[in-house]
Amino acid sequence: MDTWLMILIGAVIVFIGYRAMSGAKGVKSVSTDELKPELKKKGKQFIDVRTPAEYKANRIKEFKNIPLNELPGRTSELDANKETYVICQSGMRSSKAAGILKKKGFDQVINVRGGMGSYRP
C-alpha cells in the first residue's frame, strides 16, 4: 500500500512539474538572445512581472514593471492588440502571466525563456 501511494504522489508531482514547465497554451516563447532585436522595434510592449525590488535591482529599460500578483487588475494599462513580451527572473512567473494575458484577450503574447537570469546585455 505504501509503495502505491508513493508512486501516485510521484506521478502527481511529475504531472504538476510538466504542466508548469510547458507554459500557457498558445503562447510563443523566445530566448533572451531572440528578445534583443525585438527591443528596438516599435509597436510592441514589454512587461516585467517580478517584484518591484527585483525590478529595481536589475532591469531592461524597455520593460514596464507590473508584478504578477497585480497583473490581473492592471491589464487595462496595456494594449491587447500589441505584441506583448513578458519576462521574470527564470521564466516561471512570466509563463503564468502569459496565461493570464491570454485569458484576458491578448492574442500576441510572448514569454521570455530563462528570464532575467539568462539575459546578458
mmCIF file with all atom_site columns, N, CA, C and O in Angstrom, residues 14 29 38 49 52-53 58 69-71 82 87-88 91 101 114 120:
data_model
loop_
_atom_site.group_PDB
_atom_site.id
_atom_site.type_symbol
_atom_site.label_atom_id
_atom_site.label_alt_id
_atom_site.label_comp_id
_atom_site.label_asym_id
_atom_site.label_entity_id
_atom_site.label_seq_id
_atom_site.pdbx_PDB_ins_code
_atom_site.Cartn_x
_atom_site.Cartn_y
_atom_site.Cartn_z
_atom_site.occupancy
_atom_site.B_iso_or_equiv
_atom_site.pdbx_formal_charge
_atom_site.auth_seq_id
_atom_site.auth_comp_id
_atom_site.auth_asym_id
_atom_site.auth_atom_id
_atom_site.pdbx_PDB_model_num
ATOM 1  N N  . VAL A 1 14  ? 5.307  14.817 -10.876 1.00 0.00 ? 14  VAL A N  1
ATOM 2  C CA . VAL A 1 14  ? 5.820  14.889 -12.246 1.00 0.00 ? 14  VAL A CA 1
ATOM 3  C C  . VAL A 1 14  ? 4.822  15.608 -13.144 1.00 0.00 ? 14  VAL A C  1
ATOM 4  O O  . VAL A 1 14  ? 5.184  16.465 -13.949 1.00 0.00 ? 14  VAL A O  1
ATOM 5  N N  . SER A 1 29  ? 7.269  31.457 -27.268 1.00 0.00 ? 29  SER A N  1
ATOM 6  C CA . SER A 1 29  ? 8.361  31.623 -26.333 1.00 0.00 ? 29  SER A CA 1
ATOM 7  C C  . SER A 1 29  ? 9.627  31.966 -27.110 1.00 0.00 ? 29  SER A C  1
ATOM 8  O O  . SER A 1 29  ? 9.855  31.441 -28.196 1.00 0.00 ? 29  SER A O  1
ATOM 9  N N  . GLU A 1 38  ? 14.141 42.505 -30.775 1.00 0.00 ? 38  GLU A N  1
ATOM 10 C CA . GLU A 1 38  ? 12.740 42.941 -30.638 1.00 0.00 ? 38  GLU A CA 1
ATOM 11 C C  . GLU A 1 38  ? 12.633 44.208 -29.804 1.00 0.00 ? 38  GLU A C  1
ATOM 12 O O  . GLU A 1 38  ? 11.703 44.999 -29.974 1.00 0.00 ? 38  GLU A O  1
ATOM 13 N N  . VAL A 1 49  ? 7.244  40.959 -14.774 1.00 0.00 ? 49  VAL A N  1
ATOM 14 C CA . VAL A 1 49  ? 6.298  40.600 -13.716 1.00 0.00 ? 49  VAL A CA 1
ATOM 15 C C  . VAL A 1 49  ? 6.974  40.259 -12.383 1.00 0.00 ? 49  VAL A C  1
ATOM 16 O O  . VAL A 1 49  ? 6.342  39.711 -11.485 1.00 0.00 ? 49  VAL A O  1
ATOM 17 N N  . PRO A 1 52  ? 8.787  44.613 -7.360  1.00 0.00 ? 52  PRO A N  1
ATOM 18 C CA . PRO A 1 52  ? 9.445  45.910 -7.541  1.00 0.00 ? 52  PRO A CA 1
ATOM 19 C C  . PRO A 1 52  ? 10.916 45.894 -7.110  1.00 0.00 ? 52  PRO A C  1
ATOM 20 O O  . PRO A 1 52  ? 11.755 46.524 -7.752  1.00 0.00 ? 52  PRO A O  1
ATOM 21 N N  . ALA A 1 53  ? 11.243 45.180 -6.046  1.00 0.00 ? 53  ALA A N  1
ATOM 22 C CA . ALA A 1 53  ? 12.636 45.121 -5.585  1.00 0.00 ? 53  ALA A CA 1
ATOM 23 C C  . ALA A 1 53  ? 13.523 44.411 -6.609  1.00 0.00 ? 53  ALA A C  1
ATOM 24 O O  . ALA A 1 53  ? 14.639 44.866 -6.887  1.00 0.00 ? 53  ALA A O  1
ATOM 25 N N  . ASN A 1 58  ? 17.728 45.072 -11.091 1.00 0.00 ? 58  ASN A N  1
ATOM 26 C CA . ASN A 1 58  ? 18.231 44.691 -12.410 1.00 0.00 ? 58  ASN A CA 1
ATOM 27 C C  . ASN A 1 58  ? 17.068 44.670 -13.389 1.00 0.00 ? 58  ASN A C  1
ATOM 28 O O  . ASN A 1 58  ? 16.139 43.909 -13.204 1.00 0.00 ? 58  ASN A O  1
ATOM 29 N N  . ASN A 1 69  ? 1.327  39.385 -9.171  1.00 0.00 ? 69  ASN A N  1
ATOM 30 C CA . ASN A 1 69  ? 0.126  39.432 -8.328  1.00 0.00 ? 69  ASN A CA 1
ATOM 31 C C  . ASN A 1 69  ? -0.774 40.628 -8.635  1.00 0.00 ? 69  ASN A C  1
ATOM 32 O O  . ASN A 1 69  ? -1.951 40.622 -8.300  1.00 0.00 ? 69  ASN A O  1
ATOM 33 N N  . GLU A 1 70  ? -0.250 41.660 -9.299  1.00 0.00 ? 70  GLU A N  1
ATOM 34 C CA . GLU A 1 70  ? -1.048 42.833 -9.663  1.00 0.00 ? 70  GLU A CA 1
ATOM 35 C C  . GLU A 1 70  ? -1.571 42.777 -11.097 1.00 0.00 ? 70  GLU A C  1
ATOM 36 O O  . GLU A 1 70  ? -2.450 43.549 -11.470 1.00 0.00 ? 70  GLU A O  1
ATOM 37 N N  . LEU A 1 71  ? -1.013 41.881 -11.901 1.00 0.00 ? 71  LEU A N  1
ATOM 38 C CA . LEU A 1 71  ? -1.325 41.856 -13.328 1.00 0.00 ? 71  LEU A CA 1
ATOM 39 C C  . LEU A 1 71  ? -2.814 41.718 -13.649 1.00 0.00 ? 71  LEU A C  1
ATOM 40 O O  . LEU A 1 71  ? -3.325 42.478 -14.481 1.00 0.00 ? 71  LEU A O  1
ATOM 41 N N  . LYS A 1 82  ? -1.358 44.770 -29.101 1.00 0.00 ? 82  LYS A N  1
ATOM 42 C CA . LYS A 1 82  ? 0.081  44.824 -29.357 1.00 0.00 ? 82  LYS A CA 1
ATOM 43 C C  . LYS A 1 82  ? 0.738  43.501 -28.987 1.00 0.00 ? 82  LYS A C  1
ATOM 44 O O  . LYS A 1 82  ? 0.299  42.801 -28.070 1.00 0.00 ? 82  LYS A O  1
ATOM 45 N N  . ILE A 1 87  ? 8.504  38.932 -19.105 1.00 0.00 ? 87  ILE A N  1
ATOM 46 C CA . ILE A 1 87  ? 9.729  38.395 -18.521 1.00 0.00 ? 87  ILE A CA 1
ATOM 47 C C  . ILE A 1 87  ? 9.611  38.371 -16.997 1.00 0.00 ? 87  ILE A C  1
ATOM 48 O O  . ILE A 1 87  ? 8.849  39.152 -16.414 1.00 0.00 ? 87  ILE A O  1
ATOM 49 N N  . CYS A 1 88  ? 10.367 37.454 -16.367 1.00 0.00 ? 88  CYS A N  1
ATOM 50 C CA . CYS A 1 88  ? 10.504 37.419 -14.914 1.00 0.00 ? 88  CYS A CA 1
ATOM 51 C C  . CYS A 1 88  ? 11.951 37.047 -14.617 1.00 0.00 ? 88  CYS A C  1
ATOM 52 O O  . CYS A 1 88  ? 12.834 37.350 -15.433 1.00 0.00 ? 88  CYS A O  1
ATOM 53 N N  . GLY A 1 91  ? 11.453 32.566 -15.853 1.00 0.00 ? 91  GLY A N  1
ATOM 54 C CA . GLY A 1 91  ? 10.518 32.155 -16.892 1.00 0.00 ? 91  GLY A CA 1
ATOM 55 C C  . GLY A 1 91  ? 9.247  31.521 -16.351 1.00 0.00 ? 91  GLY A C  1
ATOM 56 O O  . GLY A 1 91  ? 8.287  31.329 -17.090 1.00 0.00 ? 91  GLY A O  1
ATOM 57 N N  . LEU A 1 101 ? -2.738 36.881 -19.445 1.00 0.00 ? 101 LEU A N  1
ATOM 58 C CA . LEU A 1 101 ? -2.973 37.796 -20.566 1.00 0.00 ? 101 LEU A CA 1
ATOM 59 C C  . LEU A 1 101 ? -3.784 37.126 -21.672 1.00 0.00 ? 101 LEU A C  1
ATOM 60 O O  . LEU A 1 101 ? -4.680 37.755 -22.242 1.00 0.00 ? 101 LEU A O  1
ATOM 61 N N  . GLY A 1 114 ? 13.926 31.607 -19.703 1.00 0.00 ? 114 GLY A N  1
ATOM 62 C CA . GLY A 1 114 ? 15.152 31.857 -18.947 1.00 0.00 ? 114 GLY A CA 1
ATOM 63 C C  . GLY A 1 114 ? 15.144 33.150 -18.178 1.00 0.00 ? 114 GLY A C  1
ATOM 64 O O  . GLY A 1 114 ? 15.896 33.331 -17.233 1.00 0.00 ? 114 GLY A O  1
ATOM 65 N N  . ARG A 1 120 ? 21.813 38.659 -20.942 1.00 0.00 ? 120 ARG A N  1
ATOM 66 C CA . ARG A 1 120 ? 23.115 39.325 -20.946 1.00 0.00 ? 120 ARG A CA 1
ATOM 67 C C  . ARG A 1 120 ? 23.045 40.492 -21.929 1.00 0.00 ? 120 ARG A C  1
ATOM 68 O O  . ARG A 1 120 ? 22.840 40.269 -23.113 1.00 0.00 ? 120 ARG A O  1
#
